[in-house]
Steps between C-alpha positions, in 0.01 A plus 500: 500500500220254444203668332181300483224548247148628549350150510671417833285523810563728794515366857306690765676449834177589677418647837493198733707192579358163602521548876225498761531875559487578128209259451308697762590830326397351165161403648461854637578653159248270331236591761565872449487459121169312524364765734611769255317331214183453705508854641547666164243273334252595774575869444430465126178307575375763747571784258324313219195402707431816704350786298626755756857406404447562128713815499835587337679469836388142554550407136866604535517303824366191321778540242755513783358176640513340154865599459586356843327170417685474169832583669461219752390259225809589296748419777365276778384188305841460332683563828282244682534238224880540498524457878269199518637316194867595538511594130618859488552550128315757293520543123609830341143543371357440848755737648413765240128465579565541871706815436233637265204441733689608811616833351164556327309457825744699713520782245124509451451519877733803518280697259177362645592626848567843348154487336345409834670798665354731234158349567534575873626853424191576290265339756640703791597831335228526230208281618234691306694462174591135561268355228665731245864490612493124568259373235471133410662576165808648670506214750506241220770694315720511810447129556584406140796738509633339820479149352650613165799682651573206728474251211728711278767510771459128571534404133806719451683373809414133441616512136815696579597277795468176303694644204830470691726194476529325836801330654544154647383603846127490425376496861265787593526582871131581531161326520376648170648657187570867559682711240773649729589153635506336157716774346778412746543169313558668162837465330466821298542859618166593660588858606277669241207269575534546876519877456185501283328267748590738783353795305182297441478427873537870577218583258276213611552561872590861570270672247179333631630530858555875450144537369372312804692727737367811324142367513518422870668829584201676342260262676664565838474876450131465409422266793659734755269778378183292548274626780310173545676252728306211344608605148865519610476158663347340188758662269790388719364144526466461123832663414701329774401162354637597161815654651567178694486298177718757319760493777523120503520468122737785417723446802576141398527576127740794551711283735532229233548704183660829600778397735861532379633172362770480770232486775305211349474164671326197349359390838366848579345522153322168549357600838375836370361329187295267721367806681371689195403204280318288762452686828396844367219355281355349821513835680330698222146355543542498881599868507220607268234292673593592859527875431202529266142496632350448151704183441414372849133571427520309171667208680227488767234513229668215308533288816134566581394385153714187530351421842147548365571261212645246743185498715263456204 
């Protein structure tokens, strides 16, 4: 069997072919990616500019927007350049960086969403103790912890994946370097690594997801006991936004990483990957802005200031 060394480049087969239909789909993906970047950048700007949004909840939301922007920047430029130039090669170092940043951002988002659910639990169930139970110090610790845990997992998986010898078939049937896809090209026995990777996925996905379910079960119980209809409506509006984001993110991630190996399909994986790496980051700012009166108020204020500057 032909084993090639670590200096050989990988070939990314990509997502699209050079047909009119695929060119249209490629343009749509680029438009969605650009919209995602602009939407998340606007969300960060609004949170930074509006004093009313200087709370732990919106700080965590700004971190979510930052992660989504970085995720798109990690994947889409390389995918677009490969399609337009026809050069689909990527170096082992470039592949390792994509794996590292992708897993770091996805893993960090898992823990960040759990932190956001705790924030909503405290706000709804213990509103009078919110400044104590959700202090800025705790908020910063949860944020740093989310980034650190994601980075540790990303570094471990990137290093371990690239440590394998790879065979002559160096074509990756994907539009970016993803650890499960790359491991299929390895010549060595990868059973132990895949088992450890599966355990990591369980910890990174199911543990935060379980905490989120517990938080929202307690929130639901508290909301149903509220006597004020307006208070119930506001609590449901805020929490349903977060639950929508959680459902989109975890649903796609669990589908990709926790299915049995025998049920995996490269084409299905690519479609789902497009959904949670490009489409979901676009939905996040839309969901939070449409269902949140404070964000809509900050947007109207920002547009008013821009209009006033334009007329001067």
